[in-house]
mmCIF file of C-alpha atoms and ligand atoms in Angstrom:
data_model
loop_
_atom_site.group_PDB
_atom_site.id
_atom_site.type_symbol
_atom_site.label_atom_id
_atom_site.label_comp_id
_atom_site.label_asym_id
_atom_site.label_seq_id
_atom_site.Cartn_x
_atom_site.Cartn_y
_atom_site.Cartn_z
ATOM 1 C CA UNK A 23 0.000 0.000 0.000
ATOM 2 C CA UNK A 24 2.520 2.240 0.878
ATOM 3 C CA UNK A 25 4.745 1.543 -2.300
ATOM 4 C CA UNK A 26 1.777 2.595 -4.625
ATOM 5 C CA UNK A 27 1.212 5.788 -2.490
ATOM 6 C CA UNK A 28 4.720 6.360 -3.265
ATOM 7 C CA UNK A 29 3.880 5.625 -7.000
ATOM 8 C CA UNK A 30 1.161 7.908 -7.055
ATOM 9 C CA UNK A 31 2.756 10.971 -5.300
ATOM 10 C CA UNK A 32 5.924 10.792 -7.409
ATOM 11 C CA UNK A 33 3.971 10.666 -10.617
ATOM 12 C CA UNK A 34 1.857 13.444 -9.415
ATOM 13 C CA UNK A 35 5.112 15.268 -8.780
ATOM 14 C CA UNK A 36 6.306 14.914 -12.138
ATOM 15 C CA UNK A 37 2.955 16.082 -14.297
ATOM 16 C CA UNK A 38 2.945 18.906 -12.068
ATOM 17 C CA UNK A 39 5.317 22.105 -12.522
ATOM 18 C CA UNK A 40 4.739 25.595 -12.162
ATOM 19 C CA UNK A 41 5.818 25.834 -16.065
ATOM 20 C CA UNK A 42 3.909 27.641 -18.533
ATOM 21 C CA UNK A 43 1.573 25.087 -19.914
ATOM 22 C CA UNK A 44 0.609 23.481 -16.696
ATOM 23 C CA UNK A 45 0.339 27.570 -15.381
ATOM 24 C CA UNK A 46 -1.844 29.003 -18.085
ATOM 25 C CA UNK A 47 -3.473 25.838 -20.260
ATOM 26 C CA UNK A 48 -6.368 22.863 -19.394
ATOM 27 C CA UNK A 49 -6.017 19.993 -21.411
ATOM 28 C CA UNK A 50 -10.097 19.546 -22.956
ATOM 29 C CA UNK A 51 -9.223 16.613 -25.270
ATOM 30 C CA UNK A 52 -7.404 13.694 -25.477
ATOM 31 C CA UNK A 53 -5.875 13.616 -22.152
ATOM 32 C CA UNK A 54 -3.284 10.789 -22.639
ATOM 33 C CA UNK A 55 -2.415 12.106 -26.004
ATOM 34 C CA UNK A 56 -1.408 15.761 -24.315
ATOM 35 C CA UNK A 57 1.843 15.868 -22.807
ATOM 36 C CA UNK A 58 3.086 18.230 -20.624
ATOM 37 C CA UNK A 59 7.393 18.230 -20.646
ATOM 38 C CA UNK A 60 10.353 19.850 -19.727
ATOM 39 C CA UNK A 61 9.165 21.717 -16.452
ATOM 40 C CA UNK A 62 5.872 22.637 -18.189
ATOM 41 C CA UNK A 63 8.165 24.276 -21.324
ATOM 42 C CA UNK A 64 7.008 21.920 -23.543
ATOM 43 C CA UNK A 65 3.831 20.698 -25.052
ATOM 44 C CA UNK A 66 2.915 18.129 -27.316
ATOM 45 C CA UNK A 67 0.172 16.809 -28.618
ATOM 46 C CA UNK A 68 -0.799 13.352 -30.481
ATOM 47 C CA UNK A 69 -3.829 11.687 -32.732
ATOM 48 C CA UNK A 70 -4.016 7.848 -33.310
ATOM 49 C CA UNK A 71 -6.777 6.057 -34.516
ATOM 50 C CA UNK A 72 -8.089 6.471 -30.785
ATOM 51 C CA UNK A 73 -8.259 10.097 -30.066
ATOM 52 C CA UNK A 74 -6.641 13.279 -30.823
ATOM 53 C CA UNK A 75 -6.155 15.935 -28.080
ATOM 54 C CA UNK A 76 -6.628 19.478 -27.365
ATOM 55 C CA UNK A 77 -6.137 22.019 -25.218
ATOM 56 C CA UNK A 78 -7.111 25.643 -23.938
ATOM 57 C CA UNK A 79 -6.037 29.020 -22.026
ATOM 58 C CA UNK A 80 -7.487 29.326 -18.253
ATOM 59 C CA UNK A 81 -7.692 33.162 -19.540
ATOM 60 C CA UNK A 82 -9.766 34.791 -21.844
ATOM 61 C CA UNK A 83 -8.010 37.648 -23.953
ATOM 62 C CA UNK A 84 -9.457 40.890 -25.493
ATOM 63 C CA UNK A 85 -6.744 42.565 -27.519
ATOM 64 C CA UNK A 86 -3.206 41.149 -27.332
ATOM 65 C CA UNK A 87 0.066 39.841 -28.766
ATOM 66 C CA UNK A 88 0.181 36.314 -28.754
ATOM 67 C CA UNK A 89 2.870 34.010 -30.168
ATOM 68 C CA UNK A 90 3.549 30.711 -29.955
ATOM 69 C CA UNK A 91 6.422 28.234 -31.234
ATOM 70 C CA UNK A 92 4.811 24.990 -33.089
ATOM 71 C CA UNK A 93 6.577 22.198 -34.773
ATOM 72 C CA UNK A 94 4.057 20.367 -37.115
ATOM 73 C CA UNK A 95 3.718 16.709 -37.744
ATOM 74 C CA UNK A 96 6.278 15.153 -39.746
ATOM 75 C CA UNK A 97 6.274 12.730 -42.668
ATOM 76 C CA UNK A 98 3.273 11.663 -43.953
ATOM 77 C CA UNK A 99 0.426 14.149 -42.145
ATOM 78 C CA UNK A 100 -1.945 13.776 -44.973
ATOM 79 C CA UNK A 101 -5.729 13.978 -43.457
ATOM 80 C CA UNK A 102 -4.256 15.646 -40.052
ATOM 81 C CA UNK A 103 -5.616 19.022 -39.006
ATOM 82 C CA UNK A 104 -3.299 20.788 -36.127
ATOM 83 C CA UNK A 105 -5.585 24.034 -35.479
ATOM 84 C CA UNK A 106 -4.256 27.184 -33.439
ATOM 85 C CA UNK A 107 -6.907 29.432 -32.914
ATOM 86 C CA UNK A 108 -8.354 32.275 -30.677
ATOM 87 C CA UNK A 109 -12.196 32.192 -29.851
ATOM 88 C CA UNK A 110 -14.779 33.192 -27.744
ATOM 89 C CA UNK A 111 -17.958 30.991 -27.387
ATOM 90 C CA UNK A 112 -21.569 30.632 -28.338
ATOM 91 C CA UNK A 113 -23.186 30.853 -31.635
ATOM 92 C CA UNK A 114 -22.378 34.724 -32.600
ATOM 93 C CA UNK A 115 -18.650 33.528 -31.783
ATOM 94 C CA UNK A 116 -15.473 35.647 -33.040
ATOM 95 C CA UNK A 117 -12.323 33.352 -34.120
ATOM 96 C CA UNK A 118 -8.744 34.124 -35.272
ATOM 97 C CA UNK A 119 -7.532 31.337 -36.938
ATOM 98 C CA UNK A 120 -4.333 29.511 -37.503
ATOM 99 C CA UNK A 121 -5.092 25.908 -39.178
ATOM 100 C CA UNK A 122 -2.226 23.252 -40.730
ATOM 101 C CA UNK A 123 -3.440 20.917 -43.219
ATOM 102 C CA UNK A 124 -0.813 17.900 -43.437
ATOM 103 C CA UNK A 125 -0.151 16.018 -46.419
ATOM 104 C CA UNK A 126 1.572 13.303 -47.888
ATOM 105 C CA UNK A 127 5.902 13.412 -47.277
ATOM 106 C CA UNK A 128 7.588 15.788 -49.818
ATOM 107 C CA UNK A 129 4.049 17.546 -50.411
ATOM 108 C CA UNK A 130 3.388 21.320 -48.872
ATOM 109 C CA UNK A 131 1.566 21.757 -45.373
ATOM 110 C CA UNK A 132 -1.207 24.638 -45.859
ATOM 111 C CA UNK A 133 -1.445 27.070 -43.623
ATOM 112 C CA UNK A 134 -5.231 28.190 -43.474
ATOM 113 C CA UNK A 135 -6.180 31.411 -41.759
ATOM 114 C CA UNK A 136 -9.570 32.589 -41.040
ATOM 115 C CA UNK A 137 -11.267 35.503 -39.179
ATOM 116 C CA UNK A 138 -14.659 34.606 -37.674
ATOM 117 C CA UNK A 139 -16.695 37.958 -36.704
ATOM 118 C CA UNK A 140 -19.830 37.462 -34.836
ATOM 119 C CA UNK A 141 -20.499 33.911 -36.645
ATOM 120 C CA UNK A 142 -19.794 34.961 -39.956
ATOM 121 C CA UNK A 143 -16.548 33.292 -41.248
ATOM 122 C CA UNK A 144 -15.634 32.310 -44.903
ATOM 123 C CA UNK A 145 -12.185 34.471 -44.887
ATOM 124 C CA UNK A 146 -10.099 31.932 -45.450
ATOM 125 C CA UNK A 147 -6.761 32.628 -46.940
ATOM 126 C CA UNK A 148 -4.193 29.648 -47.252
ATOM 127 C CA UNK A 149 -0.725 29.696 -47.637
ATOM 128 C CA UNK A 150 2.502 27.588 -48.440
ATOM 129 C CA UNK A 151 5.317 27.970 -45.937
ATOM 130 C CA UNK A 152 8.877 28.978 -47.471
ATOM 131 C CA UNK A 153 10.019 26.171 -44.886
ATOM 132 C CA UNK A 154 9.439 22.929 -43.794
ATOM 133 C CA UNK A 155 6.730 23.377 -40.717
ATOM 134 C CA UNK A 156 7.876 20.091 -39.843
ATOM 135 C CA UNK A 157 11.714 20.057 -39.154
ATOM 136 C CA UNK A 158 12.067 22.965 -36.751
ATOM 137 C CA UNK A 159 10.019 25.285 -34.397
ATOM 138 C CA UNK A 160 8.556 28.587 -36.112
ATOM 139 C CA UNK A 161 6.405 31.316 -34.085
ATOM 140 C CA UNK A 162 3.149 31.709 -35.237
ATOM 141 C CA UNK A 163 2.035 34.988 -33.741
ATOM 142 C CA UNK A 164 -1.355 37.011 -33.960
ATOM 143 C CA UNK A 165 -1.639 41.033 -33.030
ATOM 144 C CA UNK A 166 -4.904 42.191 -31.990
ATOM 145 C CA UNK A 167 -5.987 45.923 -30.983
ATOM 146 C CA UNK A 168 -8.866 47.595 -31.935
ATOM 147 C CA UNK A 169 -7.616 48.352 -35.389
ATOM 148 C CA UNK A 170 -6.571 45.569 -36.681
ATOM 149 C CA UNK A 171 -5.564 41.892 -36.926
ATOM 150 C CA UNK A 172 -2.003 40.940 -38.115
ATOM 151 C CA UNK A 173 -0.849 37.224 -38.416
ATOM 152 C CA UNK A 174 2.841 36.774 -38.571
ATOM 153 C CA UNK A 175 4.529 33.685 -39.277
ATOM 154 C CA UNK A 176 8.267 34.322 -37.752
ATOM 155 C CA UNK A 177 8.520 38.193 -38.445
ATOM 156 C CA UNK A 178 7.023 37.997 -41.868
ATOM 157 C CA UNK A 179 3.182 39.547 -41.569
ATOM 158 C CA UNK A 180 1.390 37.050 -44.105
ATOM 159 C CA UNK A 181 -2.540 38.770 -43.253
ATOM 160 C CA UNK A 182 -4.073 41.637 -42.057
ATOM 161 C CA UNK A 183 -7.645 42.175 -41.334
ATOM 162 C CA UNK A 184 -8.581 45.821 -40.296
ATOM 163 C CA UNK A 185 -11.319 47.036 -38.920
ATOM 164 C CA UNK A 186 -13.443 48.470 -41.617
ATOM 165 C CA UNK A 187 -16.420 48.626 -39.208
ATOM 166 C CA UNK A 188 -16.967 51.987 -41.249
ATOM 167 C CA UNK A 189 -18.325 50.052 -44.365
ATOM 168 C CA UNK A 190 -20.222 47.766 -41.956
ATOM 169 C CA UNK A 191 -17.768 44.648 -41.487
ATOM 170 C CA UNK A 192 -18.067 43.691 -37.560
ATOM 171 C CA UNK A 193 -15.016 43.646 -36.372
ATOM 172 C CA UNK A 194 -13.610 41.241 -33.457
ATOM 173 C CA UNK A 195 -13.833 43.778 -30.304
ATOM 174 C CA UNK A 196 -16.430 42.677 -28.180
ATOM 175 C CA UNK A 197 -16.011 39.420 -26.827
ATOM 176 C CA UNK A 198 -13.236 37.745 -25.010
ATOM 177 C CA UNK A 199 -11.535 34.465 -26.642
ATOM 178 C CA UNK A 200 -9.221 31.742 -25.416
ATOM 179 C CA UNK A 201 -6.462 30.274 -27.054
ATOM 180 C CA UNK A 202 -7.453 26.755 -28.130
ATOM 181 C CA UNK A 203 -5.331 24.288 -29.629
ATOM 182 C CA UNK A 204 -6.019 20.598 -31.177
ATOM 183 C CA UNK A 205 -4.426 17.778 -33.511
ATOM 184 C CA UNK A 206 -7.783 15.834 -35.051
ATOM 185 C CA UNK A 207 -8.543 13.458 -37.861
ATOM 186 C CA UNK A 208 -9.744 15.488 -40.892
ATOM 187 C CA UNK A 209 -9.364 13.026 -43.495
ATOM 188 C CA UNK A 210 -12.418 13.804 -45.222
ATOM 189 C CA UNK A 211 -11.508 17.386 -46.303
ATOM 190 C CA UNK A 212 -8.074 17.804 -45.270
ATOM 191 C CA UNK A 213 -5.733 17.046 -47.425
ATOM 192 C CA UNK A 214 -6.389 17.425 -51.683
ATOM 193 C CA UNK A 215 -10.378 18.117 -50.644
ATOM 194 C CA UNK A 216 -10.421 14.680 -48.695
ATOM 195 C CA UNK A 217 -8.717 12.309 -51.873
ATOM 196 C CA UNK A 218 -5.701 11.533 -49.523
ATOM 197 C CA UNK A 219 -6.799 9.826 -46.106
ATOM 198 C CA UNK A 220 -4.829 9.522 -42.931
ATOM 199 C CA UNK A 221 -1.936 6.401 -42.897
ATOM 200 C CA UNK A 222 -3.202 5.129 -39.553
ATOM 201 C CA UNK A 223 -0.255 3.288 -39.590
ATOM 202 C CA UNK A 224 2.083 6.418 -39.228
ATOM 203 C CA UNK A 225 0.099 7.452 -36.111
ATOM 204 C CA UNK A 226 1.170 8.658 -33.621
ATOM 205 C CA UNK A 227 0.836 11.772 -35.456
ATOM 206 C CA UNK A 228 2.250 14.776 -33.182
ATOM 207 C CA UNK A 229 2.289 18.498 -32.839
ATOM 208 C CA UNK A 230 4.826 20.169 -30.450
ATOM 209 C CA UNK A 231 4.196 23.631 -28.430
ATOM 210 C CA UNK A 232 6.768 25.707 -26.799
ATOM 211 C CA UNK A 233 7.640 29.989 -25.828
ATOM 212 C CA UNK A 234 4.032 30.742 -25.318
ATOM 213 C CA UNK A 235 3.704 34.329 -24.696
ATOM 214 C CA UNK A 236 0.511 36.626 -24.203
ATOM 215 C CA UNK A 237 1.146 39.949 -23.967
ATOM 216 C CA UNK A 238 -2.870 40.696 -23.768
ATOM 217 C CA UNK A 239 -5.473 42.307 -21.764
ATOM 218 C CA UNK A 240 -6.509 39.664 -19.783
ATOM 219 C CA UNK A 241 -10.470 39.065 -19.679
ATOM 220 C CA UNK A 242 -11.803 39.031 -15.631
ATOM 221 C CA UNK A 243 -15.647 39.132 -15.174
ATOM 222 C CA UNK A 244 -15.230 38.787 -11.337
ATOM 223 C CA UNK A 245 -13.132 42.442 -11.472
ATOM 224 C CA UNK A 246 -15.498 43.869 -14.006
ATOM 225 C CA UNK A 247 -12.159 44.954 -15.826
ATOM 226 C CA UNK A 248 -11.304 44.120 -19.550
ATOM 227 C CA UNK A 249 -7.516 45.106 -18.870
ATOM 228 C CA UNK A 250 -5.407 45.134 -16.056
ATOM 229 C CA UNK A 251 -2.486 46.076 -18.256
ATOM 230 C CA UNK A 252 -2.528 49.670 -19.069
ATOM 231 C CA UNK A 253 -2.662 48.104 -22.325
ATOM 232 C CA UNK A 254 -2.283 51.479 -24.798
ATOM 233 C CA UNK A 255 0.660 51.726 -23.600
ATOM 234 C CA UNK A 256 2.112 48.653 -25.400
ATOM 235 C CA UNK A 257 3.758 48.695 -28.680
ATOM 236 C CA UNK A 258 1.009 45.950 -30.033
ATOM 237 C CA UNK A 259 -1.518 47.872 -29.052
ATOM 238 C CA UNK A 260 -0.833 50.441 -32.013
ATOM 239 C CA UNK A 261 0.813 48.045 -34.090
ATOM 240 C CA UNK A 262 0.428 48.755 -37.210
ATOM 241 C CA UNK A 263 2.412 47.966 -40.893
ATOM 242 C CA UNK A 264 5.026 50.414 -41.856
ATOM 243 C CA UNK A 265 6.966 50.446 -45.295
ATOM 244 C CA UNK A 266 8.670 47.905 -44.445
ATOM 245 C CA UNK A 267 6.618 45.143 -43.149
ATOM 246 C CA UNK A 268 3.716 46.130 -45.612
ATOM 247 C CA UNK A 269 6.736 45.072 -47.840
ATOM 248 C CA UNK A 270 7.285 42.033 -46.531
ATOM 249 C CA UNK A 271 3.105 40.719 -46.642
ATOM 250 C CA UNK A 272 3.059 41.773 -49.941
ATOM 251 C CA UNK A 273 6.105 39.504 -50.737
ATOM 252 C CA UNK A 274 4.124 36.538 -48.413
ATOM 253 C CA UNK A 275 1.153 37.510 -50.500
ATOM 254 C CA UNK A 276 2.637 37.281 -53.763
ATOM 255 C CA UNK A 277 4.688 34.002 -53.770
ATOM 256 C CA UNK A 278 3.176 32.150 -50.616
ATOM 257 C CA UNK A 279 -0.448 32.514 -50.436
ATOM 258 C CA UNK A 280 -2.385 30.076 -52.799
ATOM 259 C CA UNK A 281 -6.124 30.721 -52.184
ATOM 260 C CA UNK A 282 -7.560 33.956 -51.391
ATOM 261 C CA UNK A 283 -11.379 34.571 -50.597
ATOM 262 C CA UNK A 284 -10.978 38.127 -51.826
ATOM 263 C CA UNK A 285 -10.787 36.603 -55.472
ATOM 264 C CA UNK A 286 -12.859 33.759 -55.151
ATOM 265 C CA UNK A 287 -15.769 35.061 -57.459
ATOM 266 C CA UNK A 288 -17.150 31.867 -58.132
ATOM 267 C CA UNK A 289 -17.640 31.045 -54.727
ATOM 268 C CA UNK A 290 -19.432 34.102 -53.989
ATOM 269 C CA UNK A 291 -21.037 34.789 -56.944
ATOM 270 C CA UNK A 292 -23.031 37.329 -55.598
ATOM 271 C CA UNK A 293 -20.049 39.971 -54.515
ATOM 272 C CA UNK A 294 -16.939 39.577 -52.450
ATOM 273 C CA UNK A 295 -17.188 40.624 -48.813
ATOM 274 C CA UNK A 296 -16.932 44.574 -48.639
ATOM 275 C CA UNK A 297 -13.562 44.393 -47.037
ATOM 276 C CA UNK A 298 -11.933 42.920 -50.225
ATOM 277 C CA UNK A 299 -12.067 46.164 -52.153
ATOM 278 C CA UNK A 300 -9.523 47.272 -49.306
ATOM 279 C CA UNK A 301 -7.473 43.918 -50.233
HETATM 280 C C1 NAG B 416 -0.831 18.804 -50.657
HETATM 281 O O1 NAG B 416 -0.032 18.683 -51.806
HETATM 282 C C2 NAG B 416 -0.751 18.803 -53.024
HETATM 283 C C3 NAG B 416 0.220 18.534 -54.180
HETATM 284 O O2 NAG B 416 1.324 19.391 -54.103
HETATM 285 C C4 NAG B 416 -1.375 20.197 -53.111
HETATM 286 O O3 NAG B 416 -2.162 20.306 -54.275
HETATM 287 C C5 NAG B 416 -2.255 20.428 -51.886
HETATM 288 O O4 NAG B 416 -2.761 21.742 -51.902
HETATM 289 C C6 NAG B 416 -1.422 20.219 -50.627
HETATM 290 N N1 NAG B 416 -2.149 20.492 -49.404
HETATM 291 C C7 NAG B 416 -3.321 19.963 -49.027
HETATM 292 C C8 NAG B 416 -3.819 20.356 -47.706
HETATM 293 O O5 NAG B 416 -3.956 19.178 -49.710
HETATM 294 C C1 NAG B 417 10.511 33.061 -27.277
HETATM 295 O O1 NAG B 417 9.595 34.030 -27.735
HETATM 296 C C2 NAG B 417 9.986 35.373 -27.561
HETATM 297 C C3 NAG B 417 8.864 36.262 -28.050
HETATM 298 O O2 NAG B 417 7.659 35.913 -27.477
HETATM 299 C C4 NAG B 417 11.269 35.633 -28.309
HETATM 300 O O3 NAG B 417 11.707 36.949 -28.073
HETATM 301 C C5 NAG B 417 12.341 34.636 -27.891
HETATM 302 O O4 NAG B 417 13.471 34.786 -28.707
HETATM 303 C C6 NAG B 417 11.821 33.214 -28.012
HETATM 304 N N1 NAG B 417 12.794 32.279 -27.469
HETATM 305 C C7 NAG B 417 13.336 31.316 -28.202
HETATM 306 C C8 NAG B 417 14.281 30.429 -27.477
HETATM 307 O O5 NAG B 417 13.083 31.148 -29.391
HETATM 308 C C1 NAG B 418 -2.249 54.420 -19.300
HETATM 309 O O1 NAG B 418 -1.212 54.970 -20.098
HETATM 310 C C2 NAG B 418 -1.547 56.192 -20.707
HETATM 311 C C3 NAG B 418 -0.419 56.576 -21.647
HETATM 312 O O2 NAG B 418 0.825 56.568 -20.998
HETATM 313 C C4 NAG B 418 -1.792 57.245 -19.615
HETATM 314 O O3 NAG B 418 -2.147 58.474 -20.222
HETATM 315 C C5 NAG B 418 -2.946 56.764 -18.730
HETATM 316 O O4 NAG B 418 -3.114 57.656 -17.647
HETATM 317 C C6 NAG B 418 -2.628 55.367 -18.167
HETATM 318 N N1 NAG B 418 -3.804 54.874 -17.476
HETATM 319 C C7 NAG B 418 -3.734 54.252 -16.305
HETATM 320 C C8 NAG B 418 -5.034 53.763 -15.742
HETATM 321 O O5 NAG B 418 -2.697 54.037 -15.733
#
């Protein structure tokens, strides 16, 4: 009895650090395919034919800069979906999106972003990485102040969605979100519109996490205050592109993004979104 007391205390001693995922994320998914390493530096997370996993932030952000360093699944990832994303809940949600579509070895992971603003999505633009997702960690950041949304993969901006609440777009300002992350089976879209499945025998298929930072206005009903920061006075929350940078999208733009719902008229036959004419 006492030798599997001492079994359970010394496990409990090692899943439990005062590191940064155990500190600011719940596991919601998956629980034995989330792992928690290196003092709490270190997360990954796995999908077999069993279960995929998931996690989220105990906080809720409203405006913020928030990066994180992921590694993506190697080899063959076809029909895996390792999704990033910001959101707030119920059925008028908001969502910033980060999504990686795997694929078969050799072929290009897509990098799908989306902006979801009050429940109404369908802004995806999907890009091509000028690296290998899979070989090394990259941050994968997002900037959000009341003006504007940037996404930044290392220092390169690849998107920016403003707020053009003056032509009637809702724009994400409103309601708190959580950072959410998963690794799930999407075999059925994923990867070449669902022709290439998952290799079930490749699994475990995994996704690892590490430098989480949120420099954000932290979200507290109990206080009744949005932002215990003094938030304005942070460089992020003015950020906006200069020369430069508005360079360097335009270069992401140009070579590395491969669908664009801005140009998509025969999906929306019936007018792009107002905000494209700002494209
Ligand atoms: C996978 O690779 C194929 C061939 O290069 C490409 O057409 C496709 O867009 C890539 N990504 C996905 C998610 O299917
Ligand atoms: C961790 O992220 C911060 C920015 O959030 C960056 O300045 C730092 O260089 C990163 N550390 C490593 C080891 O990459
Ligand atoms: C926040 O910073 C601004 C700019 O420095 C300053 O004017 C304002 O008084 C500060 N507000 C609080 C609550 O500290």
């Amino acid at each position: 009895m006492l030798k599997f007391m001492l079994i359970i205390l010394s496990f409990d001693q090692r899943v439990k650090t005062n590191g940064t995922f155990d500190r600011l994320f719940e596991i919601t998914w998956g629980d034995d395919h989330a792992n928690i390493l290196e003092d709490g530096e270190l997360l990954t997370l796995s999908l077999d034919q069993r279960s995929g996993s998931g996690l989220r932030s105990k906080n809720e952000y409203l405006f913020g800069k928030i990066d994180m360093q992921l590694k993506l699944v190697k080899g063959n990832s076809a029909g895996t979906v390792t999704a990033y994303y910001l959101s707030s809940e119920g059925d008028f949600h908001d969502e910033i999106d980060f999504e990686f579509l795997g694929n078969t070895s050799g072929e290009p992971y897509t990098l799908s972003t989306n902006v979801y603003s009050q429940g109404k999505g369908d802004r995806e633009q999907l890009f091509f990485l000028w690296f290998d997702p899979t070989a090394d960690f990259h941050t994968y950041t997002v900037i959000w102040n009341p003006q504007r949304i940037l996404f930044y993969v290392d220092d390169i901006p690849i998107r920016e969605f403003a707020n053009n609440e003056a032509i009637g777009v809702l724009f994400l300002n409103t309601q708190p979100m959580r950072l959410h992350s998963s690794i799930w089976n999407a075999e059925e879209w994923a990867t070449r519109g669902g022709l290439v499945k998952t290799d079930w025998s490749r699994a475990q298929f995994v996704a690892s996490y590490k430098n989480f930072s949120a420099d954000a206005c932290i979200w507290s009903t109990l206080s009744g205050s949005s932002c215990p920061l003094n938030s304005t006075t942070r460089p992020w929350y003015r950020e906006k592109l200069n020369t430069a940078a508005t360079r360097k999208l335009k270069w992401a733009q140009k070579y590395h993004q491969v669908y664009n719902y801005c140009t998509d008229t025969l999906r929306f036959p019936n007018g792009l979104a107002p905000e494209c004419k700002f494209a």
